[in-house]
Amino acid sequence: MTQDTSSPDPRKLKPAVIMAAEILGLLLEAIRQEFSAGRWGAFETAKGFLEGPCGRWVARAASSAREAADNDDEELNNRLRGAFLDLERAFRSVVRLMQEEKRCRRDEVCAGAQLASTSSHEQNLKDVRDVLNSIAPALMEPGLRQLQDLAEAPEPPEGSRVAHPAVRLAGLLLLDAGRRGASDVLVVPGSWCSLVQYRLSGVLVPIVELSLPYHRALAARCKVLAGLDMGARMRVQDGQTRAEEDCPRAIIRVLPTVHGERLDIHLEGPPKSIQVPRELGFSDQDLGRYQRRLEAQAGLIIHAGLSGTGKRTALLAALAHVSQQNRSAFALLSRPAQDIAGVSVTIAGQDRAALFRGILERKPDAIAVDDLSGQEIMREALAAAAGGILVLGSLPGDGAVAALRGLFDMGLAPDLLRRGLSAICAHRLPRRLCSCRKLAAPRPEELEALGVRAEASVGRPIGCPACLHTGFRGVTPLFELLVAGENLKPLLKADVPDKEWLKAAQADGMTPFRESLTKLVVEGATSYGEARRVGLGV
């Protein structure tokens, strides 16, 4: 078998990546020191960005390149690609910062200010540009390069009939984000530039920066796509684009800010069928416990979790399961959902409790309410559950025991809770490691936090083009299913500590999030850092 010599040896690229990171790091430190000495004027507006994302990108690139194993070509290549991506972002940011500083300092110099010379910085930037250009053919992703080049394309002259490059960029962003599985595209204007980010598996990933004039052109194009008022720049607006081939339909929301119009673009993927409980990701044990509660004649089942953790999906899956049992089912939802055969759906306004009482007059077997956060509607739901109706609902909360404490904080009567509450199903969505992951021995702090043996292995994110160099791809649903069983029910009193509730819930069969997250880390499904992000150790 002949060896492919078309791709350069990544070991020869590694020193160049490290050198570029070191030059950029020294440049950022020099600018910080000059700022501290008061030798920069208008740079005040960029201080937060320099100490925030720009500095983090350079530090992460240097660390990733140095830690890359020379004996593993695939890992080395992926790490260098990720480092190059961070260095490109940081380099373009500093170039734009220098351009903005030049523009702003003219007035200050005319006013007699003694400002630092930037000639040495410009030489350092030239050195970084030369290094990055030399390794770009081997490390740059064509898709991202196209977005970045388009974002820096010159604007057409005034009066020209040539379309602004932002017209094409708007379509490419939606197409690229959809192909990568992003749920949202955020375009956030700052004091001197605008940052475009994708939301991937719940986490924001920076993609490209725009000048503010370019940002205004992109905002105008997005307004056209969504049918919004072009002239209204100080008003909150939202609209929808049309679904086109290969390009998902998008909900575009515009919010005026002090630096311009912020764009929040939610991508609606292809319609998904309503799931059933067995498709949600429950363990075999929890699936059986959950379905027994779901098939009971009465009781309140609460789905608790932070925004975006799958509460509504689980609620609709439970409702679909109930509707298949020849039971009279109703739903009180804040926004429309896909039709579920046999379920009557009402869109709720302000007075949920009144609508709930109206549904009770129809003698339902089951009712689903997607927001039980008010005291009145929660009391109505518990009373209905205690009276012989199956009630399904959702509630903001971070853990089953925390949600239970929230019920008592609402001032609900303990006796009503003991009679009406059936179960609380808490949700979390840790990101799943991409297939480019690396298994390694746990660090000392990981051994202590996880409570595992030293010979265990844990997964570490690496990053590759498939996961946009984040190291993660997709999510793994986790559940904490607390049932009001024989051990917990007698303890449903406001003065009982949370630790006692947790102990009783575990005796009734609940697996706490800590245990589930530890298992995912040891299995290599997620990383220790991701487990901490979603609540390991809380």
PDB file of C-alpha atoms in Angstrom, residues 204-446:
ATOM      1  CA  LEU A 204     -22.271  28.693  22.162  1.00  0.00           C
ATOM      2  CA  VAL A 205     -19.389  28.279  19.691  1.00  0.00           C
ATOM      3  CA  PRO A 206     -17.846  31.403  18.064  1.00  0.00           C
ATOM      4  CA  ILE A 207     -17.781  31.257  14.264  1.00  0.00           C
ATOM      5  CA  VAL A 208     -16.880  34.607  12.721  1.00  0.00           C
ATOM      6  CA  GLU A 209     -16.650  38.334  13.481  1.00  0.00           C
ATOM      7  CA  LEU A 210     -18.182  41.175  11.510  1.00  0.00           C
ATOM      8  CA  SER A 211     -17.471  44.883  11.326  1.00  0.00           C
ATOM      9  CA  LEU A 212     -20.376  46.984  12.559  1.00  0.00           C
ATOM     10  CA  PRO A 213     -21.284  48.305   9.067  1.00  0.00           C
ATOM     11  CA  TYR A 214     -21.313  44.706   7.837  1.00  0.00           C
ATOM     12  CA  HIS A 215     -23.437  43.742  10.845  1.00  0.00           C
ATOM     13  CA  ARG A 216     -26.030  46.349   9.919  1.00  0.00           C
ATOM     14  CA  ALA A 217     -26.183  44.971   6.374  1.00  0.00           C
ATOM     15  CA  LEU A 218     -26.601  41.416   7.699  1.00  0.00           C
ATOM     16  CA  ALA A 219     -29.367  42.535  10.080  1.00  0.00           C
ATOM     17  CA  ALA A 220     -31.166  44.224   7.192  1.00  0.00           C
ATOM     18  CA  ARG A 221     -30.936  41.070   5.076  1.00  0.00           C
ATOM     19  CA  CYS A 222     -32.273  38.887   7.901  1.00  0.00           C
ATOM     20  CA  LYS A 223     -35.201  41.276   8.332  1.00  0.00           C
ATOM     21  CA  VAL A 224     -36.023  40.889   4.653  1.00  0.00           C
ATOM     22  CA  LEU A 225     -35.887  37.084   4.940  1.00  0.00           C
ATOM     23  CA  ALA A 226     -38.272  37.153   7.916  1.00  0.00           C
ATOM     24  CA  GLY A 227     -40.627  39.800   6.513  1.00  0.00           C
ATOM     25  CA  LEU A 228     -39.859  42.331   9.261  1.00  0.00           C
ATOM     26  CA  ASP A 229     -40.048  46.127   9.198  1.00  0.00           C
ATOM     27  CA  MET A 230     -36.745  47.389   7.753  1.00  0.00           C
ATOM     28  CA  GLY A 231     -37.159  50.896   9.117  1.00  0.00           C
ATOM     29  CA  ALA A 232     -37.916  49.947  12.740  1.00  0.00           C
ATOM     30  CA  ARG A 233     -34.521  49.799  14.462  1.00  0.00           C
ATOM     31  CA  MET A 234     -35.657  50.540  18.002  1.00  0.00           C
ATOM     32  CA  ARG A 235     -38.368  47.902  18.270  1.00  0.00           C
ATOM     33  CA  VAL A 236     -38.417  44.238  19.226  1.00  0.00           C
ATOM     34  CA  GLN A 237     -39.493  42.172  16.208  1.00  0.00           C
ATOM     35  CA  ASP A 238     -39.757  38.529  15.236  1.00  0.00           C
ATOM     36  CA  GLY A 239     -40.713  36.638  12.109  1.00  0.00           C
ATOM     37  CA  GLN A 240     -40.124  33.437  10.156  1.00  0.00           C
ATOM     38  CA  THR A 241     -38.271  32.557   6.986  1.00  0.00           C
ATOM     39  CA  ARG A 242     -39.525  30.081   4.426  1.00  0.00           C
ATOM     40  CA  ALA A 243     -38.203  26.538   4.427  1.00  0.00           C
ATOM     41  CA  GLU A 244     -36.098  25.926   1.333  1.00  0.00           C
ATOM     42  CA  GLU A 245     -34.162  22.965  -0.017  1.00  0.00           C
ATOM     43  CA  ASP A 246     -31.196  22.134   2.287  1.00  0.00           C
ATOM     44  CA  CYS A 247     -31.945  25.254   4.353  1.00  0.00           C
ATOM     45  CA  PRO A 248     -34.102  24.966   7.490  1.00  0.00           C
ATOM     46  CA  ARG A 249     -36.900  27.359   8.319  1.00  0.00           C
ATOM     47  CA  ALA A 250     -35.758  29.915  10.861  1.00  0.00           C
ATOM     48  CA  ILE A 251     -37.433  32.083  13.487  1.00  0.00           C
ATOM     49  CA  ILE A 252     -35.585  35.417  13.475  1.00  0.00           C
ATOM     50  CA  ARG A 253     -35.857  37.672  16.527  1.00  0.00           C
ATOM     51  CA  VAL A 254     -34.463  41.202  16.545  1.00  0.00           C
ATOM     52  CA  LEU A 255     -33.650  43.083  19.754  1.00  0.00           C
ATOM     53  CA  PRO A 256     -32.334  46.685  19.800  1.00  0.00           C
ATOM     54  CA  THR A 257     -29.191  47.114  21.944  1.00  0.00           C
ATOM     55  CA  VAL A 258     -26.867  50.059  22.600  1.00  0.00           C
ATOM     56  CA  HIS A 259     -24.486  48.817  19.876  1.00  0.00           C
ATOM     57  CA  GLY A 260     -27.039  47.797  17.259  1.00  0.00           C
ATOM     58  CA  GLU A 261     -29.641  45.160  16.565  1.00  0.00           C
ATOM     59  CA  ARG A 262     -28.998  41.743  18.076  1.00  0.00           C
ATOM     60  CA  LEU A 263     -30.173  38.774  15.998  1.00  0.00           C
ATOM     61  CA  ASP A 264     -31.338  35.532  17.603  1.00  0.00           C
ATOM     62  CA  ILE A 265     -32.059  32.994  14.877  1.00  0.00           C
ATOM     63  CA  HIS A 266     -33.666  29.704  15.899  1.00  0.00           C
ATOM     64  CA  LEU A 267     -33.392  26.942  13.313  1.00  0.00           C
ATOM     65  CA  GLU A 268     -36.380  24.657  13.041  1.00  0.00           C
ATOM     66  CA  GLY A 269     -35.287  21.240  11.854  1.00  0.00           C
ATOM     67  CA  PRO A 270     -37.507  18.832   9.950  1.00  0.00           C
ATOM     68  CA  PRO A 271     -40.729  17.893  11.797  1.00  0.00           C
ATOM     69  CA  LYS A 272     -40.198  15.134  14.335  1.00  0.00           C
ATOM     70  CA  SER A 273     -42.789  12.609  15.343  1.00  0.00           C
ATOM     71  CA  ILE A 274     -43.958  12.613  18.940  1.00  0.00           C
ATOM     72  CA  GLN A 275     -41.853  10.155  20.905  1.00  0.00           C
ATOM     73  CA  VAL A 276     -43.068   7.621  23.437  1.00  0.00           C
ATOM     74  CA  PRO A 277     -41.468   7.173  26.883  1.00  0.00           C
ATOM     75  CA  ARG A 278     -39.282   4.223  25.846  1.00  0.00           C
ATOM     76  CA  GLU A 279     -37.603   6.475  23.229  1.00  0.00           C
ATOM     77  CA  LEU A 280     -36.624   9.218  25.688  1.00  0.00           C
ATOM     78  CA  GLY A 281     -33.493   7.520  27.047  1.00  0.00           C
ATOM     79  CA  PHE A 282     -34.674   6.125  30.395  1.00  0.00           C
ATOM     80  CA  SER A 283     -32.744   3.231  31.895  1.00  0.00           C
ATOM     81  CA  ASP A 284     -34.696  -0.036  31.936  1.00  0.00           C
ATOM     82  CA  GLN A 285     -35.314   0.337  35.665  1.00  0.00           C
ATOM     83  CA  ASP A 286     -36.515   3.934  35.454  1.00  0.00           C
ATOM     84  CA  LEU A 287     -38.651   3.230  32.380  1.00  0.00           C
ATOM     85  CA  GLY A 288     -40.599   0.601  34.307  1.00  0.00           C
ATOM     86  CA  ARG A 289     -40.990   2.870  37.344  1.00  0.00           C
ATOM     87  CA  TYR A 290     -42.097   5.786  35.139  1.00  0.00           C
ATOM     88  CA  GLN A 291     -44.632   3.835  33.089  1.00  0.00           C
ATOM     89  CA  ARG A 292     -46.245   2.355  36.202  1.00  0.00           C
ATOM     90  CA  ARG A 293     -46.895   5.901  37.435  1.00  0.00           C
ATOM     91  CA  LEU A 294     -48.059   6.947  33.978  1.00  0.00           C
ATOM     92  CA  GLU A 295     -50.531   4.083  33.735  1.00  0.00           C
ATOM     93  CA  ALA A 296     -51.992   4.748  37.179  1.00  0.00           C
ATOM     94  CA  GLN A 297     -55.487   6.229  37.338  1.00  0.00           C
ATOM     95  CA  ALA A 298     -54.462   9.355  39.228  1.00  0.00           C
ATOM     96  CA  GLY A 299     -51.535  11.402  40.495  1.00  0.00           C
ATOM     97  CA  LEU A 300     -49.393  14.384  39.523  1.00  0.00           C
ATOM     98  CA  ILE A 301     -46.202  13.682  37.540  1.00  0.00           C
ATOM     99  CA  ILE A 302     -43.923  16.722  37.284  1.00  0.00           C
ATOM    100  CA  HIS A 303     -41.112  17.057  34.740  1.00  0.00           C
ATOM    101  CA  ALA A 304     -38.524  19.451  36.182  1.00  0.00           C
ATOM    102  CA  GLY A 305     -35.422  20.901  34.574  1.00  0.00           C
ATOM    103  CA  LEU A 306     -33.679  23.935  33.202  1.00  0.00           C
ATOM    104  CA  SER A 307     -34.654  25.436  29.860  1.00  0.00           C
ATOM    105  CA  GLY A 308     -33.753  23.226  26.917  1.00  0.00           C
ATOM    106  CA  THR A 309     -33.351  19.966  28.846  1.00  0.00           C
ATOM    107  CA  GLY A 310     -36.277  18.144  27.224  1.00  0.00           C
ATOM    108  CA  LYS A 311     -39.178  18.718  29.638  1.00  0.00           C
ATOM    109  CA  ARG A 312     -41.687  19.527  26.886  1.00  0.00           C
ATOM    110  CA  THR A 313     -40.539  16.595  24.735  1.00  0.00           C
ATOM    111  CA  ALA A 314     -41.031  14.209  27.660  1.00  0.00           C
ATOM    112  CA  LEU A 315     -44.404  15.738  28.514  1.00  0.00           C
ATOM    113  CA  LEU A 316     -45.697  15.214  24.969  1.00  0.00           C
ATOM    114  CA  ALA A 317     -44.312  11.662  24.922  1.00  0.00           C
ATOM    115  CA  ALA A 318     -46.168  10.879  28.145  1.00  0.00           C
ATOM    116  CA  LEU A 319     -49.349  12.404  26.717  1.00  0.00           C
ATOM    117  CA  ALA A 320     -49.022  10.275  23.558  1.00  0.00           C
ATOM    118  CA  HIS A 321     -48.652   7.159  25.727  1.00  0.00           C
ATOM    119  CA  VAL A 322     -51.753   8.062  27.737  1.00  0.00           C
ATOM    120  CA  SER A 323     -53.820   8.759  24.618  1.00  0.00           C
ATOM    121  CA  GLN A 324     -53.141   5.223  23.365  1.00  0.00           C
ATOM    122  CA  GLN A 325     -54.891   3.778  26.425  1.00  0.00           C
ATOM    123  CA  ASN A 326     -58.383   4.945  25.400  1.00  0.00           C
ATOM    124  CA  ARG A 327     -58.372   7.691  28.027  1.00  0.00           C
ATOM    125  CA  SER A 328     -59.954  11.113  27.634  1.00  0.00           C
ATOM    126  CA  ALA A 329     -56.919  13.415  27.434  1.00  0.00           C
ATOM    127  CA  PHE A 330     -56.503  17.197  27.305  1.00  0.00           C
ATOM    128  CA  ALA A 331     -53.458  19.468  27.036  1.00  0.00           C
ATOM    129  CA  LEU A 332     -52.985  23.058  28.180  1.00  0.00           C
ATOM    130  CA  LEU A 333     -49.909  24.349  26.326  1.00  0.00           C
ATOM    131  CA  SER A 334     -48.184  27.719  26.007  1.00  0.00           C
ATOM    132  CA  ARG A 335     -47.530  27.192  22.280  1.00  0.00           C
ATOM    133  CA  PRO A 336     -48.821  24.775  19.639  1.00  0.00           C
ATOM    134  CA  ALA A 337     -47.406  21.268  19.341  1.00  0.00           C
ATOM    135  CA  GLN A 338     -47.773  18.496  16.811  1.00  0.00           C
ATOM    136  CA  ASP A 339     -51.171  16.848  16.828  1.00  0.00           C
ATOM    137  CA  ILE A 340     -51.564  13.843  19.111  1.00  0.00           C
ATOM    138  CA  ALA A 341     -54.463  11.591  18.179  1.00  0.00           C
ATOM    139  CA  GLY A 342     -57.256  11.734  20.734  1.00  0.00           C
ATOM    140  CA  VAL A 343     -55.875  14.736  22.648  1.00  0.00           C
ATOM    141  CA  SER A 344     -57.699  18.095  22.788  1.00  0.00           C
ATOM    142  CA  VAL A 345     -55.133  20.920  22.926  1.00  0.00           C
ATOM    143  CA  THR A 346     -55.857  24.407  24.308  1.00  0.00           C
ATOM    144  CA  ILE A 347     -53.324  27.238  23.982  1.00  0.00           C
ATOM    145  CA  ALA A 348     -53.027  28.925  27.357  1.00  0.00           C
ATOM    146  CA  GLY A 349     -52.994  32.660  27.904  1.00  0.00           C
ATOM    147  CA  GLN A 350     -52.686  34.507  31.203  1.00  0.00           C
ATOM    148  CA  ASP A 351     -55.304  32.653  33.245  1.00  0.00           C
ATOM    149  CA  ARG A 352     -54.135  29.048  33.177  1.00  0.00           C
ATOM    150  CA  ALA A 353     -55.984  28.174  36.358  1.00  0.00           C
ATOM    151  CA  ALA A 354     -59.346  29.234  34.874  1.00  0.00           C
ATOM    152  CA  LEU A 355     -58.705  27.200  31.718  1.00  0.00           C
ATOM    153  CA  PHE A 356     -57.672  24.237  33.847  1.00  0.00           C
ATOM    154  CA  ARG A 357     -60.943  24.428  35.768  1.00  0.00           C
ATOM    155  CA  GLY A 358     -62.803  24.600  32.457  1.00  0.00           C
ATOM    156  CA  ILE A 359     -61.134  21.364  31.349  1.00  0.00           C
ATOM    157  CA  LEU A 360     -62.050  19.694  34.648  1.00  0.00           C
ATOM    158  CA  GLU A 361     -65.724  20.292  33.836  1.00  0.00           C
ATOM    159  CA  ARG A 362     -65.285  17.942  30.840  1.00  0.00           C
ATOM    160  CA  LYS A 363     -64.456  15.057  33.205  1.00  0.00           C
ATOM    161  CA  PRO A 364     -61.035  14.203  31.758  1.00  0.00           C
ATOM    162  CA  ASP A 365     -58.986  11.114  32.548  1.00  0.00           C
ATOM    163  CA  ALA A 366     -55.697  12.946  31.998  1.00  0.00           C
ATOM    164  CA  ILE A 367     -54.528  16.565  31.661  1.00  0.00           C
ATOM    165  CA  ALA A 368     -51.102  17.856  30.615  1.00  0.00           C
ATOM    166  CA  VAL A 369     -49.990  21.394  31.541  1.00  0.00           C
ATOM    167  CA  ASP A 370     -46.624  22.606  30.252  1.00  0.00           C
ATOM    168  CA  ASP A 371     -46.143  25.264  32.949  1.00  0.00           C
ATOM    169  CA  LEU A 372     -47.053  24.689  36.601  1.00  0.00           C
ATOM    170  CA  SER A 373     -44.856  27.450  38.011  1.00  0.00           C
ATOM    171  CA  GLY A 374     -47.725  29.460  39.538  1.00  0.00           C
ATOM    172  CA  GLN A 375     -49.091  28.704  43.002  1.00  0.00           C
ATOM    173  CA  GLU A 376     -52.736  28.723  41.881  1.00  0.00           C
ATOM    174  CA  ILE A 377     -52.305  26.372  38.907  1.00  0.00           C
ATOM    175  CA  MET A 378     -50.100  24.039  40.977  1.00  0.00           C
ATOM    176  CA  ARG A 379     -52.727  23.856  43.713  1.00  0.00           C
ATOM    177  CA  GLU A 380     -55.426  23.116  41.117  1.00  0.00           C
ATOM    178  CA  ALA A 381     -53.248  20.384  39.569  1.00  0.00           C
ATOM    179  CA  LEU A 382     -52.578  18.714  42.924  1.00  0.00           C
ATOM    180  CA  ALA A 383     -56.247  18.862  43.889  1.00  0.00           C
ATOM    181  CA  ALA A 384     -57.256  17.281  40.565  1.00  0.00           C
ATOM    182  CA  ALA A 385     -54.622  14.561  40.996  1.00  0.00           C
ATOM    183  CA  ALA A 386     -55.825  13.850  44.525  1.00  0.00           C
ATOM    184  CA  GLY A 387     -59.383  13.666  43.155  1.00  0.00           C
ATOM    185  CA  GLY A 388     -58.690  10.854  40.681  1.00  0.00           C
ATOM    186  CA  ILE A 389     -57.207  12.471  37.540  1.00  0.00           C
ATOM    187  CA  LEU A 390     -53.774  11.854  36.028  1.00  0.00           C
ATOM    188  CA  VAL A 391     -52.044  15.239  35.696  1.00  0.00           C
ATOM    189  CA  LEU A 392     -48.786  15.768  33.803  1.00  0.00           C
ATOM    190  CA  GLY A 393     -46.877  19.016  34.108  1.00  0.00           C
ATOM    191  CA  SER A 394     -43.508  20.731  33.870  1.00  0.00           C
ATOM    192  CA  LEU A 395     -41.703  23.051  36.235  1.00  0.00           C
ATOM    193  CA  PRO A 396     -38.361  24.897  36.179  1.00  0.00           C
ATOM    194  CA  GLY A 397     -35.925  23.212  38.539  1.00  0.00           C
ATOM    195  CA  ASP A 398     -32.459  21.719  38.816  1.00  0.00           C
ATOM    196  CA  GLY A 399     -32.967  18.278  40.298  1.00  0.00           C
ATOM    197  CA  ALA A 400     -35.833  16.254  41.706  1.00  0.00           C
ATOM    198  CA  VAL A 401     -35.244  17.143  45.353  1.00  0.00           C
ATOM    199  CA  ALA A 402     -34.818  20.838  44.464  1.00  0.00           C
ATOM    200  CA  ALA A 403     -38.158  20.729  42.622  1.00  0.00           C
ATOM    201  CA  LEU A 404     -39.789  19.093  45.643  1.00  0.00           C
ATOM    202  CA  ARG A 405     -38.455  21.868  47.887  1.00  0.00           C
ATOM    203  CA  GLY A 406     -39.892  24.380  45.412  1.00  0.00           C
ATOM    204  CA  LEU A 407     -43.380  22.944  45.957  1.00  0.00           C
ATOM    205  CA  PHE A 408     -43.144  23.639  49.673  1.00  0.00           C
ATOM    206  CA  ASP A 409     -41.739  27.111  48.970  1.00  0.00           C
ATOM    207  CA  MET A 410     -45.001  27.805  47.096  1.00  0.00           C
ATOM    208  CA  GLY A 411     -46.831  27.366  50.389  1.00  0.00           C
ATOM    209  CA  LEU A 412     -48.672  24.197  49.350  1.00  0.00           C
ATOM    210  CA  ALA A 413     -50.224  22.108  52.108  1.00  0.00           C
ATOM    211  CA  PRO A 414     -48.205  18.968  53.007  1.00  0.00           C
ATOM    212  CA  ASP A 415     -51.396  16.905  53.141  1.00  0.00           C
ATOM    213  CA  LEU A 416     -52.293  17.955  49.581  1.00  0.00           C
ATOM    214  CA  LEU A 417     -48.814  16.991  48.382  1.00  0.00           C
ATOM    215  CA  ARG A 418     -48.997  13.570  50.053  1.00  0.00           C
ATOM    216  CA  ARG A 419     -52.374  12.880  48.424  1.00  0.00           C
ATOM    217  CA  GLY A 420     -51.669  14.311  44.976  1.00  0.00           C
ATOM    218  CA  LEU A 421     -47.963  13.976  44.127  1.00  0.00           C
ATOM    219  CA  SER A 422     -47.006  10.827  42.237  1.00  0.00           C
ATOM    220  CA  ALA A 423     -43.511  11.523  40.876  1.00  0.00           C
ATOM    221  CA  ILE A 424     -40.975  14.176  39.896  1.00  0.00           C
ATOM    222  CA  CYS A 425     -38.817  13.448  36.853  1.00  0.00           C
ATOM    223  CA  ALA A 426     -35.823  15.802  36.675  1.00  0.00           C
ATOM    224  CA  HIS A 427     -33.915  16.309  33.402  1.00  0.00           C
ATOM    225  CA  ARG A 428     -30.337  17.120  32.441  1.00  0.00           C
ATOM    226  CA  LEU A 429     -28.637  17.007  29.039  1.00  0.00           C
ATOM    227  CA  PRO A 430     -24.851  16.572  29.228  1.00  0.00           C
ATOM    228  CA  ARG A 431     -23.031  16.752  25.917  1.00  0.00           C
ATOM    229  CA  ARG A 432     -21.757  13.491  24.467  1.00  0.00           C
ATOM    230  CA  LEU A 433     -18.082  13.164  23.552  1.00  0.00           C
ATOM    231  CA  CYS A 434     -17.391  13.007  19.827  1.00  0.00           C
ATOM    232  CA  SER A 435     -15.813   9.865  18.362  1.00  0.00           C
ATOM    233  CA  CYS A 436     -12.504  11.777  18.254  1.00  0.00           C
ATOM    234  CA  ARG A 437     -12.331  11.479  22.061  1.00  0.00           C
ATOM    235  CA  LYS A 438      -9.307  10.068  23.871  1.00  0.00           C
ATOM    236  CA  LEU A 439      -9.384   7.705  26.862  1.00  0.00           C
ATOM    237  CA  ALA A 440      -6.864   8.564  29.568  1.00  0.00           C
ATOM    238  CA  ALA A 441      -6.067   7.917  33.212  1.00  0.00           C
ATOM    239  CA  PRO A 442      -7.980  10.161  35.648  1.00  0.00           C
ATOM    240  CA  ARG A 443      -6.196  13.145  37.168  1.00  0.00           C
ATOM    241  CA  PRO A 444      -5.943  13.288  40.996  1.00  0.00           C
ATOM    242  CA  GLU A 445      -8.809  15.785  41.318  1.00  0.00           C
ATOM    243  CA  GLU A 446     -10.978  13.596  39.072  1.00  0.00           C
TER     244      GLU A 446
END
